[in-house]
């Protein structure tokens, strides 16, 4: 999967690129408006991660250019501008999703996967992980060919973990993914603990291996070994 | 009390006192003068009578006998007042009389001369009448002139007041007043215009600063957060001690960024940056939010109930509506105890969130203050209710907090006051936002 990351802040860009490459994307970068415009004219991307405030232009214009060209690339806006209006303008212009800085890397990945899934594989895509098989379009989960019934939150949690295999997911990132960004930590940690406990129990009942590892004090990790 | 009414009151008081004093002085002065005149006439007649008797004449008989009386018995000598019956008009008429002894034909008699005071009283009446009416007219004139002056002279002042009342810094405009020829008002207007210029400049600077600060802080925070997340992936972090250190650092970064977002939102509302408004279906929003919080409420074993009885017709910024409901519900969940209840009630006129919770002390009005926390050590920055209040203030809603000691019920009620209600076209839903802003 080929990504274009448009971000003017060098150190944030580097961290994001490192992360996205680890997550298995082919990632190209642009540090400014003109460079970005050039790249989207020359190459095809599956998804564009777009910062709105650029030194030599606005990300919204890049978004417009993409739409004018009839590009098939998904667009995820990341912006420091917390302004609600920008979010609405971005979504109106045809962006697929919007993340306000600062964000969790795992959240970025989960959203990217969702966008790419929606755009590229119409229902034929599945996620396989060890003895687990998930059909995201139908929201169906199978453990060793047996269907597994999950609650909405448990399913979201599992999908979030599956989007970031072998990575430590902080409890804050999980809580925000499940409850939105304004839930207070103390409450939401109870909350994710409960859901994780239930998810693990259900997986074990179907005889799945215990691959959700607890990272003490930090969070959880979907282990590949 | 109006300034003009106040000055008028003193004018009136002074004029009335002067009026009474002047009337009294005039009355007694005139009365004295007229009486003196009558007495002089009586003396003239006495001198005439004495001369006539000295020259050997008799006392004349007056055609009007009540004007002169002669008595052989001694009478009190000197001036006096008496009432005599007027035979024609059959009424008592006041007279001034002068009694003196006179020797006629070697016989001593006492003569009393009288003169009617009726004319004197008439003169007095006329003079007083004229004076009183002149003074009265003067008084009335003063009042009328003052009233007219009040309307005409003070018109620029009232105009200035009207302009000031309608003024808000957010309009981003310098105050303008029509020209006035009164120096004082012209000076006042000039000072106000200057002040508004400074206000607008300061406001602009603050707004720019806030926007820049928000942008510039958010980026380093994003870098910190991303780097820390990457750091957490290192195999070295399998060591719980290191993991705890980095994890706490990470948590603190998140708190900082959350605080920053809340403050940015607050200042944006204060700067009225949410002008755009659309029809908001609050019932849908409440249901959406309740569903969102349901699982969190389950974990804390809270019974979250909604009572929807009618939908208010509101024009609001969708993000602010979202934030309002979100913060109210979050507050109800946060300040609750295990197994408690939350009742969300929506009617066409108000939204009410009632929840159980620990007893609180202190002034309810202060709960809306920024950084006000129930527990000092709590992770939350304590901005939720400030945001609620700010949004309510922005749209002219009234927000009220009540606590019932029986059952420890906390109630937050938002009244959608009439000025904020607009008839709006239906059919347009709440804008879908990816994430609530706070």
XYZ file of C-alpha atoms in Angstrom:
663
model
C 0.000 0.000 0.000
C 1.421 3.293 -1.096
C 1.036 6.394 0.984
C 1.937 10.025 0.552
C 2.596 11.867 3.793
C 2.362 15.637 3.489
C 3.681 17.250 6.660
C 5.896 20.294 7.027
C 7.274 19.633 10.512
C 10.442 17.581 9.911
C 10.656 15.722 13.198
C 7.006 14.765 13.214
C 7.324 13.716 9.573
C 10.285 11.476 10.337
C 8.538 9.802 13.249
C 5.428 9.226 11.191
C 7.385 7.809 8.258
C 9.315 5.474 10.533
C 6.079 4.286 12.058
C 4.191 3.898 8.798
C 7.040 1.915 7.239
C 7.106 -0.344 10.284
C 3.394 -0.822 9.828
C 4.043 -2.108 6.325
C 3.216 0.844 4.108
C 5.298 2.159 1.239
C 5.544 5.734 2.322
C 6.624 8.796 0.400
C 6.887 12.242 1.875
C 6.339 15.854 0.876
C 7.373 18.735 3.103
C 5.410 21.486 1.448
C 2.558 22.470 -0.777
C 4.388 22.597 -4.128
C 6.290 19.382 -3.570
C 3.077 17.656 -2.613
C 1.234 18.980 -5.636
C 3.993 17.730 -7.910
C 3.872 14.256 -6.392
C 0.144 13.841 -6.623
C 0.251 14.873 -10.276
C 3.030 12.379 -11.079
C 2.172 9.316 -9.031
C -0.785 7.297 -7.859
C -1.279 6.718 -4.144
C -3.659 4.563 -2.193
C -3.963 7.171 0.475
C -2.755 10.694 1.180
C -2.099 11.833 4.742
C -2.536 15.551 4.570
C -1.513 18.318 6.959
C -3.674 21.406 6.454
C -1.237 24.118 7.488
C 1.736 24.163 5.155
C 4.311 26.935 4.844
C 3.633 27.617 1.161
C -0.050 26.879 0.843
C -3.040 25.217 2.417
C -3.729 21.515 2.482
C -7.323 22.193 1.475
C -6.056 23.254 -1.967
C -4.221 19.939 -2.348
C -7.444 18.193 -1.445
C -9.266 20.214 -4.115
C -6.576 19.370 -6.677
C -6.947 15.666 -5.875
C -10.684 15.829 -6.374
C -10.363 17.800 -9.617
C -7.983 15.144 -10.965
C -10.478 12.475 -10.027
C -7.876 10.719 -7.914
C -8.851 7.416 -6.348
C -6.603 8.028 -3.351
C -8.196 8.191 0.061
C -7.491 11.340 2.042
C -6.868 11.523 5.768
C -6.459 15.041 7.098
C -4.186 15.610 10.080
C -4.174 19.121 11.397
C -3.178 21.102 14.425
C -6.103 23.330 13.825
C -8.644 22.229 16.330
C -11.154 24.474 14.627
C -14.345 22.592 14.044
C -14.969 24.499 10.845
C -11.835 23.144 9.193
C -12.897 19.654 9.975
C -16.259 20.236 8.363
C -14.735 21.971 5.331
C -12.277 19.126 4.885
C -14.965 16.472 5.061
C -17.216 18.491 2.748
C -14.428 18.679 0.185
C -14.277 14.902 0.131
C -11.671 13.920 2.691
C -12.319 10.471 4.138
C -11.409 11.217 7.703
C -9.936 13.806 10.001
C -7.472 13.525 12.870
C -6.590 16.400 15.144
C -2.980 16.695 16.256
C -1.754 15.315 18.519
C -2.994 11.825 17.749
C -2.018 8.265 18.588
C 0.042 6.536 15.917
C -2.054 3.414 16.330
C -5.158 5.502 15.726
C -3.640 6.892 12.541
C -2.955 3.375 11.351
C -6.422 2.115 12.234
C -8.021 4.973 10.320
C -5.738 4.472 7.319
C -6.603 0.793 7.197
C -10.291 1.591 7.369
C -10.002 4.095 4.516
C -8.004 1.746 2.298
C -10.352 -1.115 3.079
C -13.369 0.986 2.130
C -11.763 2.200 -1.091
C -10.087 -0.888 -2.476
C -11.755 -4.104 -1.520
C -15.462 -4.084 -1.802
C -16.319 -6.777 0.698
C -13.762 -9.270 -0.507
C -11.157 -8.351 2.008
C -10.455 -10.296 5.125
C -7.953 -10.031 7.936
C -6.221 -13.218 8.947
C -4.189 -13.389 12.099
C -2.896 -16.725 13.350
C -6.055 -18.743 14.061
C -8.298 -15.683 13.679
C -10.209 -14.625 10.576
C -12.142 -11.354 10.375
C -14.414 -10.121 7.592
C -14.643 -6.392 8.295
C -17.418 -5.676 5.795
C -19.738 -8.187 7.410
C -18.298 -7.624 10.888
C -17.830 -11.390 11.283
C -15.109 -13.053 13.319
C -14.063 -16.721 13.127
C -11.740 -18.602 15.452
C -10.554 -21.864 13.884
C -13.555 -21.714 11.548
C -16.040 -21.265 14.386
C -17.985 -18.002 14.481
C -17.305 -15.780 17.445
C -20.000 -13.456 18.750
C -18.656 -10.162 20.068
C -20.229 -6.973 21.340
C -19.722 -3.838 19.304
C -16.979 -2.525 21.577
C -15.209 -5.880 21.748
C -15.238 -6.076 17.982
C -13.871 -2.518 17.654
C -11.187 -3.376 20.167
C -10.190 -6.519 18.298
C -10.052 -4.662 14.995
C -7.914 -1.957 16.548
C -5.503 -4.572 17.859
C -5.459 -6.344 14.483
C -4.621 -3.108 12.693
C -1.496 -2.811 14.812
C -0.085 -6.295 15.301
C 3.061 -6.672 17.364
C 2.891 -3.106 18.613
C 2.355 -1.894 22.113
C -0.973 -0.076 22.146
C -1.189 2.305 25.065
C -4.326 2.145 27.135
C -4.889 5.832 26.333
C -4.863 5.111 22.609
C -7.294 2.214 23.033
C -9.590 4.277 25.240
C -9.657 7.126 22.766
C -10.288 4.803 19.886
C -13.240 3.244 21.678
C -14.755 6.227 23.480
C -13.612 9.321 21.650
C -10.965 11.718 22.798
C -12.627 13.326 25.776
C -13.076 10.425 28.115
C -11.159 10.792 31.312
C -8.385 8.337 31.772
C -9.345 6.837 35.134
C -12.844 5.934 33.918
C -11.813 4.687 30.540
C -9.078 2.396 31.860
C -11.644 0.451 33.865
C -13.659 0.377 30.733
C -11.025 -1.066 28.418
C -9.896 -3.478 31.101
C -13.406 -4.904 31.318
C -13.755 -5.214 27.568
C -10.348 -6.805 27.154
C -11.125 -9.309 29.863
C -14.344 -10.281 28.109
C -12.675 -10.462 24.714
C -9.933 -12.708 26.038
C -12.454 -14.957 27.726
C -14.482 -15.336 24.547
C -11.371 -16.082 22.494
C -10.225 -18.684 25.005
C -13.625 -20.364 25.057
C -13.236 -20.955 21.317
C -9.789 -22.342 21.919
C -7.794 -19.451 20.503
C -4.233 -18.919 21.626
C -3.657 -16.195 24.134
C -2.037 -13.619 21.890
C -3.227 -10.449 23.594
C -0.381 -9.633 25.926
C -0.578 -7.135 28.763
C 2.337 -4.718 28.838
C 2.570 -3.804 32.476
C 1.638 -0.171 33.160
C 1.623 0.708 29.478
C -1.041 -1.101 27.560
C -1.613 -4.179 25.420
C -0.021 -5.877 22.462
C -1.228 -8.349 19.882
C 1.682 -10.729 19.759
C 2.642 -12.552 16.570
C 4.777 -15.161 18.301
C -33.438 58.693 39.127
C -32.629 60.730 36.094
C -30.082 63.478 36.426
C -32.606 65.894 35.010
C -35.344 64.840 37.416
C -32.850 65.284 40.220
C -31.905 68.833 39.228
C -35.561 69.587 38.611
C -36.384 68.448 42.088
C -33.955 70.928 43.598
C -35.159 73.714 41.308
C -38.683 72.963 42.341
C -37.824 72.891 46.017
C -36.011 76.226 45.823
C -38.757 77.825 43.777
C -41.468 76.620 46.136
C -39.669 77.953 49.214
C -39.006 81.292 47.489
C -42.602 81.331 46.365
C -43.966 80.851 49.884
C -41.572 83.367 51.457
C -42.206 85.919 48.720
C -45.965 85.494 49.060
C -45.815 86.009 52.826
C -43.553 89.059 52.569
C -45.695 90.518 49.793
C -48.902 89.945 51.717
C -47.755 91.439 54.977
C -45.875 94.270 53.237
C -48.849 95.259 51.154
C -51.250 94.848 54.025
C -49.067 97.035 56.254
C -48.743 99.714 53.571
C -52.470 99.818 52.890
C -53.339 99.913 56.575
C -50.894 102.740 57.008
C -52.630 104.597 54.194
C -56.061 104.135 55.859
C -54.674 105.343 59.185
C -53.258 108.441 57.492
C -56.678 109.227 56.057
C -58.255 108.810 59.479
C -55.666 111.214 60.980
C -56.390 113.743 58.227
C -60.079 113.639 59.091
C -59.311 114.030 62.811
C -57.194 117.105 62.090
C -60.023 118.511 59.951
C -62.578 117.908 62.747
C -60.340 119.435 65.430
C -59.782 122.589 63.316
C -63.454 122.915 62.620
C -64.385 122.610 66.324
C -61.580 125.081 67.287
C -62.966 127.597 64.808
C -66.204 127.323 66.764
C -68.092 125.090 64.478
C -70.192 122.098 65.318
C -69.454 118.514 64.685
C -70.789 117.743 61.239
C -73.163 114.928 60.858
C -71.978 112.377 58.462
C -74.412 111.024 55.879
C -73.025 107.575 56.679
C -73.411 107.349 60.410
C -71.263 104.324 60.771
C -68.307 106.373 59.532
C -68.360 108.552 62.626
C -69.660 107.971 66.120
C -69.766 110.441 68.968
C -70.056 109.220 72.507
C -70.278 111.182 75.760
C -68.726 108.289 77.698
C -65.016 107.702 77.692
C -63.760 105.261 75.042
C -60.451 103.552 74.539
C -58.242 105.996 72.678
C -56.190 105.023 69.637
C -56.447 102.752 66.589
C -58.545 99.651 66.516
C -60.247 97.140 64.257
C -63.928 96.458 64.262
C -66.575 94.718 62.239
C -69.663 96.636 61.227
C -72.777 95.388 59.564
C -73.191 96.732 56.068
C -76.928 97.502 55.917
C -77.132 96.918 52.157
C -75.203 93.776 51.759
C -76.173 92.434 55.169
C -72.699 91.307 55.944
C -70.005 92.207 58.381
C -67.353 94.442 56.921
C -63.970 95.033 58.587
C -63.230 98.618 59.516
C -60.242 100.511 60.916
C -61.178 103.015 63.538
C -59.516 105.909 65.335
C -60.933 107.157 68.638
C -59.907 110.450 70.194
C -61.356 112.925 72.791
C -62.640 116.260 71.544
C -63.886 119.247 73.482
C -67.043 120.630 71.838
C -68.832 123.505 73.562
C -66.796 122.792 76.707
C -68.119 119.321 76.785
C -65.765 116.448 76.357
C -66.886 113.841 73.855
C -65.167 110.844 72.372
C -65.183 110.745 68.599
C -64.630 107.522 66.681
C -63.794 107.765 62.981
C -64.100 104.617 60.886
C -63.001 103.665 57.445
C -63.886 100.484 55.615
C -61.060 98.112 54.793
C -62.923 96.394 51.973
C -61.177 98.313 49.193
C -57.859 97.649 50.818
C -58.556 93.953 50.836
C -59.601 94.029 47.211
C -56.383 95.736 46.210
C -54.445 93.257 48.254
C -56.286 90.412 46.579
C -55.614 91.667 43.093
C -51.936 92.344 43.725
C -51.408 89.004 45.409
C -53.317 87.207 42.687
C -51.165 88.726 39.984
C -47.981 87.973 41.858
C -48.932 84.380 42.638
C -49.917 83.650 39.063
C -46.695 85.170 37.767
C -44.684 83.066 40.190
C -46.700 79.971 39.293
C -46.143 80.531 35.588
C -42.439 80.968 36.262
C -42.365 77.655 38.111
C -44.216 75.860 35.349
C -41.958 77.473 32.777
C -38.849 76.270 34.582
C -40.166 72.721 34.627
C -41.188 72.767 30.985
C -37.952 74.324 29.807
C -35.957 71.795 31.754
C -37.919 68.950 30.278
C -37.457 70.263 26.786
C -33.760 70.866 27.389
C -33.517 67.369 28.741
C -34.875 65.966 25.547
C -33.015 68.166 23.167
C -29.704 68.894 24.883
C -29.195 65.374 26.177
C -30.115 63.670 22.920
C -26.458 63.142 21.892
C -25.769 61.570 25.276
C -28.632 59.149 24.928
C -27.461 58.344 21.436
C -23.982 57.574 22.770
C -25.508 55.276 25.365
C -27.482 53.458 22.712
C -24.391 52.912 20.599
C -22.446 51.684 23.637
C -25.173 49.242 24.610
C -25.069 47.600 21.229
C -21.307 47.437 21.181
C -19.254 44.277 21.472
C -15.531 43.956 20.870
C -16.196 40.918 18.723
C -17.826 43.114 16.105
C -14.306 44.197 15.337
C -15.417 47.767 14.803
C -14.404 51.141 16.130
C -17.228 53.122 17.731
C -18.682 55.899 15.583
C -20.883 58.727 16.855
C -22.724 61.526 15.040
C -21.229 64.997 15.548
C -22.485 67.013 18.472
C -22.024 70.709 19.222
C -21.922 70.210 22.992
C -18.274 70.168 24.044
C -18.731 67.728 26.913
C -20.499 65.159 24.793
C -18.096 65.613 21.915
C -15.239 64.938 24.336
C -16.984 61.889 25.737
C -17.569 60.492 22.263
C -14.004 61.125 21.281
C -12.703 59.348 24.384
C -14.993 56.392 23.716
C -13.899 56.161 20.094
C -10.265 56.129 21.165
C -10.987 53.496 23.773
C -12.753 51.278 21.262
C -9.823 51.638 18.888
C -7.490 50.368 21.573
C -9.927 47.588 22.462
C -10.197 46.405 18.902
C -6.416 46.436 18.492
C -5.888 44.547 21.761
C -8.605 42.082 20.946
C -7.128 41.434 17.547
C -3.702 40.877 19.111
C -5.106 38.462 21.686
C -7.003 36.544 19.065
C -3.994 36.245 16.833
C -1.875 35.193 19.764
C -4.362 32.522 20.775
C -4.555 31.134 17.268
C -0.792 31.122 16.845
C -0.155 29.720 20.294
C -2.674 26.964 19.647
C -1.032 26.005 16.402
C 2.521 26.272 17.639
C 1.865 24.249 20.804
C -0.096 21.537 19.110
C 2.748 20.593 16.766
C 5.422 19.965 19.438
C 2.828 18.063 21.437
C 2.116 15.889 18.414
C 5.839 15.238 17.993
C 6.253 14.353 21.675
C 3.315 12.019 21.604
C 4.385 10.256 18.432
C 8.008 9.882 19.583
C 6.939 8.525 22.968
C 4.685 6.018 21.269
C 7.585 4.899 19.116
C 9.779 4.712 22.198
C 7.258 2.412 23.863
C 7.761 -0.089 21.039
C 11.453 -0.614 21.890
C 12.434 -3.999 23.284
C 14.221 -2.209 26.149
C 10.833 -1.083 27.361
C 10.013 -4.654 28.361
C 11.664 -3.576 31.601
C 8.686 -2.521 33.758
C 10.584 0.288 35.473
C 11.462 1.987 32.207
C 8.023 1.260 30.823
C 6.363 2.953 33.788
C 8.547 6.036 33.416
C 7.838 6.446 29.716
C 4.197 5.559 30.148
C 3.717 8.247 32.769
C 5.476 10.740 30.578
C 3.184 9.706 27.774
C 0.118 10.086 29.984
C 1.229 13.569 31.027
C 1.683 14.576 27.388
C -1.837 13.428 26.670
C -3.202 15.383 29.597
C -1.375 18.471 28.449
C -2.754 18.163 24.969
C -6.264 17.586 26.262
C -5.989 20.655 28.461
C -4.683 22.612 25.526
C -7.580 21.568 23.333
C -10.104 22.524 25.986
C -8.559 25.936 26.504
C -8.365 26.547 22.774
C -12.030 25.666 22.472
C -12.931 28.007 25.339
C -11.037 30.899 23.832
C -12.490 30.221 20.409
C -15.982 30.420 21.856
C -15.061 33.619 23.656
C -13.762 35.013 20.388
C -17.038 34.034 18.734
C -15.366 31.938 16.123
C -18.384 29.688 15.796
C -20.667 31.983 13.888
C -21.852 29.322 11.484
C -25.053 27.749 12.750
C -27.458 25.179 11.456
C -30.571 23.482 12.687
C -29.595 21.007 15.377
C -31.706 17.975 16.228
C -30.904 17.800 19.899
C -32.909 14.618 20.432
C -30.781 12.725 17.931
C -27.647 14.194 19.380
C -28.656 13.180 22.897
C -29.458 9.648 21.781
C -26.181 9.416 19.917
C -24.221 10.631 22.915
C -26.073 8.411 25.344
C -25.260 5.421 23.158
C -21.676 6.593 23.099
C -21.455 6.744 26.880
C -23.553 3.656 27.535
C -20.707 1.204 27.756
C -18.721 3.526 29.973
C -21.752 3.860 32.230
C -22.067 0.052 32.272
C -18.547 -0.320 33.565
C -19.386 1.961 36.474
C -22.764 0.238 36.861
C -24.672 3.447 36.263
C -28.260 3.425 35.070
C -28.351 5.872 32.165
C -31.913 6.794 31.272
C -33.254 9.231 28.692
C -36.629 10.953 28.747
C -37.317 12.695 25.463
C -40.512 14.706 25.487
C -40.264 17.102 22.593
C -37.480 18.617 20.588
C -36.292 22.195 20.882
C -35.802 24.009 17.636
C -32.268 25.324 17.864
C -29.823 27.037 15.598
C -26.377 26.124 16.823
C -22.937 25.304 15.580
C -23.057 21.482 15.343
C -19.690 21.155 17.034
C -20.756 23.272 19.983
C -24.017 21.372 20.375
C -21.994 18.174 20.393
C -19.602 19.583 22.950
C -22.436 20.811 25.190
C -24.188 17.444 25.427
C -20.888 15.598 25.656
C -19.637 17.628 28.591
C -22.935 17.423 30.465
C -22.998 13.634 30.176
C -19.334 13.233 30.933
C -19.728 15.360 34.026
C -22.652 13.215 35.181
C -20.620 10.037 34.737
C -17.474 11.395 36.302
C -19.095 12.758 39.448
C -21.126 9.701 40.233
C -20.756 6.634 42.365
C -20.976 2.968 41.547
C -24.564 1.871 41.001
C -25.836 5.432 40.670
C -28.278 6.865 38.158
C -28.248 9.449 35.390
C -31.448 10.891 34.010
C -31.299 12.910 30.833
C -34.448 14.858 30.139
C -35.120 16.831 26.975
C -38.167 19.046 26.468
C -38.778 21.803 23.904
C -37.606 24.355 26.460
C -34.820 22.720 28.399
C -32.252 19.969 28.696
C -31.705 18.529 32.138
C -29.122 16.058 33.375
C -29.709 14.719 36.871
C -27.314 12.333 38.498
C -26.499 10.844 41.846
C -23.136 11.673 43.290
C -21.174 12.520 46.377
C -22.283 15.496 48.457
C -20.559 18.656 47.410
C -19.724 21.698 49.440
C -19.086 25.237 48.359
C -20.756 27.777 46.203
C -22.537 26.176 43.206
C -21.722 29.211 41.058
C -18.038 28.395 41.428
C -18.454 24.937 39.884
C -18.452 26.650 36.519
C -15.080 28.228 37.130
C -12.127 27.040 35.163
C -9.877 24.429 36.718
C -12.480 23.802 39.380
C -12.179 20.181 40.434
C -14.122 18.056 42.803
C -10.995 16.191 43.794
C -7.820 18.217 43.623
C -5.765 15.243 42.503
C -8.093 14.309 39.662
C -6.615 13.802 36.214
C -9.220 15.932 34.519
C -8.389 19.590 34.048
C -11.806 20.652 35.376
C -12.891 22.552 32.313
C -16.014 20.590 31.351
C -18.540 22.802 33.113
C -16.716 25.966 32.056
C -17.170 24.871 28.474
C -20.847 24.151 29.137
C -21.285 27.585 30.645
C -19.405 29.296 27.861
C -21.493 27.625 25.181
C -24.688 28.510 27.039
C -23.568 32.092 27.391
C -22.697 32.226 23.711
C -26.206 31.192 22.691
C -28.003 33.032 25.480
C -29.097 29.866 27.281
C -29.461 29.865 31.032
C -27.612 27.123 32.872
C -28.410 26.279 36.472
C -27.056 23.853 39.010
C -29.123 22.414 41.854
C -28.303 19.968 44.580
C -30.897 17.977 46.499
C -29.449 16.609 49.731
C -32.123 13.919 49.878
C -30.782 11.213 47.608
C -27.730 13.355 46.747
C -29.087 14.428 43.383
C -27.159 16.878 41.264
C -29.104 18.634 38.545
C -27.703 20.651 35.679
C -30.369 22.341 33.669
C -29.955 24.274 30.449
C -32.874 26.529 29.535
C -33.044 27.505 25.925
C -34.140 31.075 26.490
C -36.556 32.553 23.940
C -34.054 34.910 22.237
C -32.009 31.936 21.064
C -34.960 30.119 19.570
C -35.508 30.508 15.885
C -38.059 28.792 13.754
C -35.898 26.643 11.571
C -36.480 24.405 8.574
C -36.672 20.756 9.519
C -35.180 17.725 7.879
C -31.570 18.698 8.318
C -29.725 16.429 10.704
C -26.886 16.923 13.080
C -23.639 17.113 11.206
C -21.644 14.013 11.692
C -18.384 14.674 13.420
C -15.632 12.129 13.514
C -14.786 12.914 17.077
C -16.243 15.188 19.665
C -14.108 18.183 20.311
C -14.536 18.142 24.094
